Amino acid sequence: MALIDVTKSCLDSIRQISEHIEGAIVYLDAGCTESFQLMGAFPLFLDLGARAVCSSENMCALDAVAHSTYPDSPLGPDAFHEYQSLLLQDYEELIENSDLKSGQLVDSNTKGNLTLEDEGWSRFTSNEDVPSLEASSAGKNQYGDSPRQGMVDLGQKPIVSVHHFPMILSPISPRVFVLPSEGSIAEACLSSEHEDSISAGLPSLSTGLPSDVDEVPPAATLTAHFLYHLAAKMDLKMEIFSLGDLSKTIGKILTDMSSLYDVGRRKRTVGLLLIDRTLDLLTPCCHGDSLLDRIFSALPRKERTSSSASIKCSQAQLKPGPSSLARASLEVQIPIGEVLTKEDFEIDDSGLSNGIEAFRCGWDSYNSASEMVDLISLSKKASDEKFFPAELLQGSLVSTETFKGTPYLEAILDRKTKDGAILVKKWLQETLRRENMTTDVKTRPGFASKLELKTMIKALTKSQSSLIRNRGIIQLASATLRALDESCSARWDAFISAEKILSVNAGDTSQSLAAQISDLINKSAFAGSDGKKSGKKELSQGLLSFQDALLLTITGYILAGENFPTSGSGGPFSWQEEHFLKEAILDAILENPSVARLKFLHGLTQELEANLNKTKSDVTKETSTDELNIDDFDDDQWGKWGDEDEDEENDNKEQEYDDMQLKLELRDRVDNLFKYLHKLSSLKSKKGPLGLESNLSSDPYANKGLLYKLLTKILGKFDVPGLEYHSSTVGRLFKSGFGRFGLGQAKPSLADQNLILVFVVGGINGVEVQEAQEALSESGRPDIELVLGGTTFLTPDDMLDLLLGESSYI
């Protein structure tokens, strides 16, 4: 039986629509672009005969009208029919408002009086710009047989066809995938604001009780439809299990979508396990030993796209849907050019600089002042000795790039940082041998230094042909080099050290843990204020910022909730311990007003900055006053002191009142923050019925995440309290009807499946992929295939943004 390969299935789905791609101009929205970039699908589009692959967000106005698509449309996810009709309406309006010279009749009252460019539309200049279109039943049904008054004679109607493509996902490896960050599912809200919700980007806290909220979150419905069509496309029959309130909702939707035909067909069975991310917030908040996690945290991400053209909507505005999430892009930007010097970039005098700059300016021609790119000037610019386009040479991770058939990303997913770096070094060495290249640097076995990696990368980029041929390993090695750089690794290592200290103190007393959290906050506040006084924009290497300390505070509260009973204050710490924590955070905020971007401080940015500037000016005045000499005053000034003292006293009173108001407002905000932290610390009591900690709290499992513990229990065929099985249509029929005749169907076990798909609603990270594979190998079940999926790929910074950023329900 063939192994499951998510990437291959996605590429095969594109091949199945090859008749639509051949000879076509393909427009992709941001979600599809991100998905196809990661899976390396763009060369496939060209192989299938596509004339061009374009971004629908960055198209020019003429193309936007021709295609009639833009991301700000109020259309919902199920509005295929509305989209089809709107395409026809936009086409009709375009022909109406264009001054055609083809002899078609135009109403004299409207002809020539419209300025389309002012509305983001582009006027056709001749009849050659209007394609010859065939009639279609869709167009006939939309417009009817009789033309309306005051409209042009459209003649032949355009063909409009809307199809569903079910494989819009971002495969990191053949058996690990997430959803594109700018796709409709990842951007949809996973919870609405209520008592048990913590963020729009995360499921609500699981209580095991019926929800008071009747409305199903948009992302739940979209996720269920995605998983259903994914299984159908891969010809799989699902046995559905769920853990967590939102996962149970998704499981019920999936069960309702199944039919007798789907269940009865001979398909390979997959055990689908749905898990709520909020059952384990600690793992994605912590900095684990994963090379891929370090890469995603160290590299800059592609900026989110938005519609460049102002495009007119021809429909009446629909009711706005729920607010969408702004997740970080999965497309990392690998600065290959930073590895190279100017001499390294002169590759065989081949004019690569010329080509890169010309291509880039042509790609972004819509954003330039002129729509025509002057290639001659670009050539002169590229040939200039001072021109070194290092910033233009950027790479990205592609899951289909392989070394002798082994996908790069799949191989490093299962490895920790040191082992992954050594593997990358080994690939570089073998690539150099294959290219008959040598380097002067001495290598040490069992260790990968930054100098070794950088030297080998430079050697492989000496020629343009080698650069193109070995782009996969060059990009991965450059990403690894950036992740290992001291500017990135020092902060990551500082986090690991702080998290270990918090974990040790959590096993001691609540006083020691609270003291440690307070110490981290005070140190971060001092580092930030000290850096500002010295004029440095960035913190010293290894020092954590105040926002980093807030993430550690969240980690500390989750650990405290797991280890200490709830005190009278409603949280895991006593009133006195929490008072010291509040005072530390209050002082840190006053020293670091830049944190006002966090949601719980919205609206206080100007006040906090003014307060900090006043404090600095007061210090300066005191210093200058001490330096004044009494001889500097003349006799006339002595008589004015009384009035000046009175005015100064009034000003001081007003300032003291303003300062008091600011501190009172700030205390209210900090109190709300700690109420939110209490909610996070109650995660254990919320997930108590699972019973995973009590049986698996011994040393080998102490530092493992929920996914490892859960798979260990399931594969060991132990009962997992709270794990719900969703009966299929046939199963329900046996249970309700034939069961009375002794023909009941036994409840299946997830461990009995040879293929298990785990989908974490809310997202996964690299450490969890490692731990899941570790649990599978320890189970002694080599016959089981394990596929992991999630809403998105999470880094600790992403978790801070979800919990305290714009999408937070703090």
PDB file of N, CA, C and O in Angstrom, residues 26-42 45 53-58 168-170 180 182-183 302 305 329 331 363:
ATOM      1  N   VAL A  26      -3.131  32.533 -14.879  1.00  0.00           N
ATOM      2  CA  VAL A  26      -3.612  32.051 -13.583  1.00  0.00           C
ATOM      3  C   VAL A  26      -3.419  33.138 -12.535  1.00  0.00           C
ATOM      4  O   VAL A  26      -2.301  33.607 -12.322  1.00  0.00           O
ATOM      5  N   TYR A  27      -4.526  33.542 -11.920  1.00  0.00           N
ATOM      6  CA  TYR A  27      -4.469  34.508 -10.827  1.00  0.00           C
ATOM      7  C   TYR A  27      -4.629  33.770  -9.500  1.00  0.00           C
ATOM      8  O   TYR A  27      -5.580  33.005  -9.334  1.00  0.00           O
ATOM      9  N   LEU A  28      -3.716  34.025  -8.573  1.00  0.00           N
ATOM     10  CA  LEU A  28      -3.754  33.374  -7.270  1.00  0.00           C
ATOM     11  C   LEU A  28      -3.890  34.431  -6.179  1.00  0.00           C
ATOM     12  O   LEU A  28      -3.214  35.464  -6.228  1.00  0.00           O
ATOM     13  N   ASP A  29      -4.763  34.163  -5.198  1.00  0.00           N
ATOM     14  CA  ASP A  29      -4.830  35.070  -4.060  1.00  0.00           C
ATOM     15  C   ASP A  29      -3.669  34.768  -3.112  1.00  0.00           C
ATOM     16  O   ASP A  29      -2.865  33.869  -3.352  1.00  0.00           O
ATOM     17  N   ALA A  30      -3.592  35.527  -2.017  1.00  0.00           N
ATOM     18  CA  ALA A  30      -2.434  35.415  -1.125  1.00  0.00           C
ATOM     19  C   ALA A  30      -2.335  34.038  -0.488  1.00  0.00           C
ATOM     20  O   ALA A  30      -1.240  33.500  -0.317  1.00  0.00           O
ATOM     21  N   GLY A  31      -3.482  33.443  -0.134  1.00  0.00           N
ATOM     22  CA  GLY A  31      -3.455  32.121   0.474  1.00  0.00           C
ATOM     23  C   GLY A  31      -2.928  31.063  -0.467  1.00  0.00           C
ATOM     24  O   GLY A  31      -2.088  30.231  -0.091  1.00  0.00           O
ATOM     25  N   CYS A  32      -3.404  31.076  -1.709  1.00  0.00           N
ATOM     26  CA  CYS A  32      -2.920  30.111  -2.706  1.00  0.00           C
ATOM     27  C   CYS A  32      -1.445  30.345  -3.019  1.00  0.00           C
ATOM     28  O   CYS A  32      -0.682  29.393  -3.186  1.00  0.00           O
ATOM     29  N   THR A  33      -1.054  31.602  -3.110  1.00  0.00           N
ATOM     30  CA  THR A  33       0.345  31.913  -3.406  1.00  0.00           C
ATOM     31  C   THR A  33       1.264  31.340  -2.328  1.00  0.00           C
ATOM     32  O   THR A  33       2.298  30.734  -2.622  1.00  0.00           O
ATOM     33  N   GLU A  34       0.886  31.524  -1.068  1.00  0.00           N
ATOM     34  CA  GLU A  34       1.688  31.000   0.034  1.00  0.00           C
ATOM     35  C   GLU A  34       1.737  29.480   0.013  1.00  0.00           C
ATOM     36  O   GLU A  34       2.794  28.868   0.212  1.00  0.00           O
ATOM     37  N   SER A  35       0.602  28.866  -0.265  1.00  0.00           N
ATOM     38  CA  SER A  35       0.529  27.405  -0.315  1.00  0.00           C
ATOM     39  C   SER A  35       1.382  26.840  -1.438  1.00  0.00           C
ATOM     40  O   SER A  35       2.192  25.937  -1.232  1.00  0.00           O
ATOM     41  N   PHE A  36       1.208  27.391  -2.640  1.00  0.00           N
ATOM     42  CA  PHE A  36       1.918  26.862  -3.807  1.00  0.00           C
ATOM     43  C   PHE A  36       3.410  27.181  -3.758  1.00  0.00           C
ATOM     44  O   PHE A  36       4.227  26.456  -4.327  1.00  0.00           O
ATOM     45  N   GLN A  37       3.774  28.283  -3.081  1.00  0.00           N
ATOM     46  CA  GLN A  37       5.195  28.606  -2.915  1.00  0.00           C
ATOM     47  C   GLN A  37       5.879  27.547  -2.065  1.00  0.00           C
ATOM     48  O   GLN A  37       6.953  27.059  -2.400  1.00  0.00           O
ATOM     49  N   LEU A  38       5.261  27.180  -0.952  1.00  0.00           N
ATOM     50  CA  LEU A  38       5.883  26.220  -0.048  1.00  0.00           C
ATOM     51  C   LEU A  38       5.964  24.833  -0.671  1.00  0.00           C
ATOM     52  O   LEU A  38       6.923  24.100  -0.436  1.00  0.00           O
ATOM     53  N   MET A  39       4.983  24.449  -1.457  1.00  0.00           N
ATOM     54  CA  MET A  39       5.010  23.120  -2.073  1.00  0.00           C
ATOM     55  C   MET A  39       5.743  23.104  -3.411  1.00  0.00           C
ATOM     56  O   MET A  39       5.886  22.052  -4.032  1.00  0.00           O
ATOM     57  N   GLY A  40       6.224  24.260  -3.860  1.00  0.00           N
ATOM     58  CA  GLY A  40       6.982  24.319  -5.111  1.00  0.00           C
ATOM     59  C   GLY A  40       6.137  24.054  -6.339  1.00  0.00           C
ATOM     60  O   GLY A  40       6.563  23.338  -7.252  1.00  0.00           O
ATOM     61  N   ALA A  41       4.943  24.643  -6.401  1.00  0.00           N
ATOM     62  CA  ALA A  41       4.001  24.345  -7.481  1.00  0.00           C
ATOM     63  C   ALA A  41       4.136  25.260  -8.686  1.00  0.00           C
ATOM     64  O   ALA A  41       3.582  24.953  -9.743  1.00  0.00           O
ATOM     65  N   PHE A  42       4.860  26.367  -8.576  1.00  0.00           N
ATOM     66  CA  PHE A  42       4.909  27.309  -9.687  1.00  0.00           C
ATOM     67  C   PHE A  42       5.557  26.725 -10.947  1.00  0.00           C
ATOM     68  O   PHE A  42       5.064  26.943 -12.050  1.00  0.00           O
ATOM     69  N   PHE A  45       2.926  24.780 -12.819  1.00  0.00           N
ATOM     70  CA  PHE A  45       1.980  25.572 -13.600  1.00  0.00           C
ATOM     71  C   PHE A  45       2.549  25.882 -14.982  1.00  0.00           C
ATOM     72  O   PHE A  45       1.846  25.800 -15.994  1.00  0.00           O
ATOM     73  N   VAL A  53       1.532  33.281 -14.152  1.00  0.00           N
ATOM     74  CA  VAL A  53       0.954  33.097 -12.825  1.00  0.00           C
ATOM     75  C   VAL A  53       1.067  34.437 -12.106  1.00  0.00           C
ATOM     76  O   VAL A  53       2.175  34.938 -11.907  1.00  0.00           O
ATOM     77  N   CYS A  54      -0.069  35.009 -11.745  1.00  0.00           N
ATOM     78  CA  CYS A  54      -0.107  36.374 -11.228  1.00  0.00           C
ATOM     79  C   CYS A  54      -0.751  36.425  -9.850  1.00  0.00           C
ATOM     80  O   CYS A  54      -1.548  35.564  -9.484  1.00  0.00           O
ATOM     81  N   SER A  55      -0.415  37.473  -9.116  1.00  0.00           N
ATOM     82  CA  SER A  55      -1.008  37.711  -7.804  1.00  0.00           C
ATOM     83  C   SER A  55      -2.241  38.574  -7.965  1.00  0.00           C
ATOM     84  O   SER A  55      -2.174  39.663  -8.529  1.00  0.00           O
ATOM     85  N   SER A  56      -3.377  38.102  -7.470  1.00  0.00           N
ATOM     86  CA  SER A  56      -4.617  38.872  -7.623  1.00  0.00           C
ATOM     87  C   SER A  56      -4.601  40.125  -6.748  1.00  0.00           C
ATOM     88  O   SER A  56      -5.276  41.104  -7.066  1.00  0.00           O
ATOM     89  N   GLU A  57      -3.824  40.119  -5.641  1.00  0.00           N
ATOM     90  CA  GLU A  57      -3.760  41.307  -4.793  1.00  0.00           C
ATOM     91  C   GLU A  57      -2.932  42.423  -5.418  1.00  0.00           C
ATOM     92  O   GLU A  57      -3.162  43.588  -5.122  1.00  0.00           O
ATOM     93  N   ASN A  58      -1.958  42.064  -6.273  1.00  0.00           N
ATOM     94  CA  ASN A  58      -1.033  43.057  -6.806  1.00  0.00           C
ATOM     95  C   ASN A  58      -1.214  43.305  -8.298  1.00  0.00           C
ATOM     96  O   ASN A  58      -0.322  43.825  -8.944  1.00  0.00           O
ATOM     97  N   ILE A 168      -5.905  23.365  -0.827  1.00  0.00           N
ATOM     98  CA  ILE A 168      -5.188  24.585  -0.487  1.00  0.00           C
ATOM     99  C   ILE A 168      -4.611  24.421   0.919  1.00  0.00           C
ATOM    100  O   ILE A 168      -5.239  24.751   1.920  1.00  0.00           O
ATOM    101  N   LEU A 169      -3.432  23.875   0.978  1.00  0.00           N
ATOM    102  CA  LEU A 169      -2.732  23.701   2.251  1.00  0.00           C
ATOM    103  C   LEU A 169      -1.246  23.916   2.020  1.00  0.00           C
ATOM    104  O   LEU A 169      -0.768  23.978   0.888  1.00  0.00           O
ATOM    105  N   SER A 170      -0.527  24.062   3.125  1.00  0.00           N
ATOM    106  CA  SER A 170       0.915  24.331   3.050  1.00  0.00           C
ATOM    107  C   SER A 170       1.674  23.144   3.627  1.00  0.00           C
ATOM    108  O   SER A 170       1.823  23.036   4.848  1.00  0.00           O
ATOM    109  N   PRO A 180      -2.515  27.766   4.928  1.00  0.00           N
ATOM    110  CA  PRO A 180      -1.877  29.049   4.596  1.00  0.00           C
ATOM    111  C   PRO A 180      -2.393  30.164   5.489  1.00  0.00           C
ATOM    112  O   PRO A 180      -3.595  30.257   5.764  1.00  0.00           O
ATOM    113  N   GLU A 182      -2.784  33.311   5.075  1.00  0.00           N
ATOM    114  CA  GLU A 182      -3.692  34.284   4.481  1.00  0.00           C
ATOM    115  C   GLU A 182      -4.859  33.610   3.770  1.00  0.00           C
ATOM    116  O   GLU A 182      -5.550  34.243   2.977  1.00  0.00           O
ATOM    117  N   GLY A 183      -5.079  32.335   4.064  1.00  0.00           N
ATOM    118  CA  GLY A 183      -6.247  31.641   3.552  1.00  0.00           C
ATOM    119  C   GLY A 183      -7.466  31.909   4.424  1.00  0.00           C
ATOM    120  O   GLY A 183      -7.362  32.358   5.567  1.00  0.00           O
ATOM    121  N   LYS A 302       7.467  37.188   5.048  1.00  0.00           N
ATOM    122  CA  LYS A 302       6.921  38.016   3.990  1.00  0.00           C
ATOM    123  C   LYS A 302       5.776  38.854   4.536  1.00  0.00           C
ATOM    124  O   LYS A 302       4.953  38.374   5.311  1.00  0.00           O
ATOM    125  N   THR A 305      -0.057  40.646   2.126  1.00  0.00           N
ATOM    126  CA  THR A 305      -0.415  41.371   0.923  1.00  0.00           C
ATOM    127  C   THR A 305      -1.764  42.037   1.107  1.00  0.00           C
ATOM    128  O   THR A 305      -2.584  41.650   1.927  1.00  0.00           O
ATOM    129  N   SER A 329       2.964  35.279   8.078  1.00  0.00           N
ATOM    130  CA  SER A 329       3.102  34.491   6.858  1.00  0.00           C
ATOM    131  C   SER A 329       4.019  33.292   7.082  1.00  0.00           C
ATOM    132  O   SER A 329       4.968  33.344   7.872  1.00  0.00           O
ATOM    133  N   GLU A 331       5.782  32.132   4.673  1.00  0.00           N
ATOM    134  CA  GLU A 331       6.891  32.292   3.730  1.00  0.00           C
ATOM    135  C   GLU A 331       8.004  33.117   4.371  1.00  0.00           C
ATOM    136  O   GLU A 331       7.887  34.328   4.523  1.00  0.00           O
ATOM    137  N   TRP A 363       8.518  42.770 -11.995  1.00  0.00           N
ATOM    138  CA  TRP A 363       7.488  42.132 -11.156  1.00  0.00           C
ATOM    139  C   TRP A 363       6.691  43.183 -10.384  1.00  0.00           C
ATOM    140  O   TRP A 363       5.499  43.074 -10.194  1.00  0.00           O
TER     141      TRP A 363
END
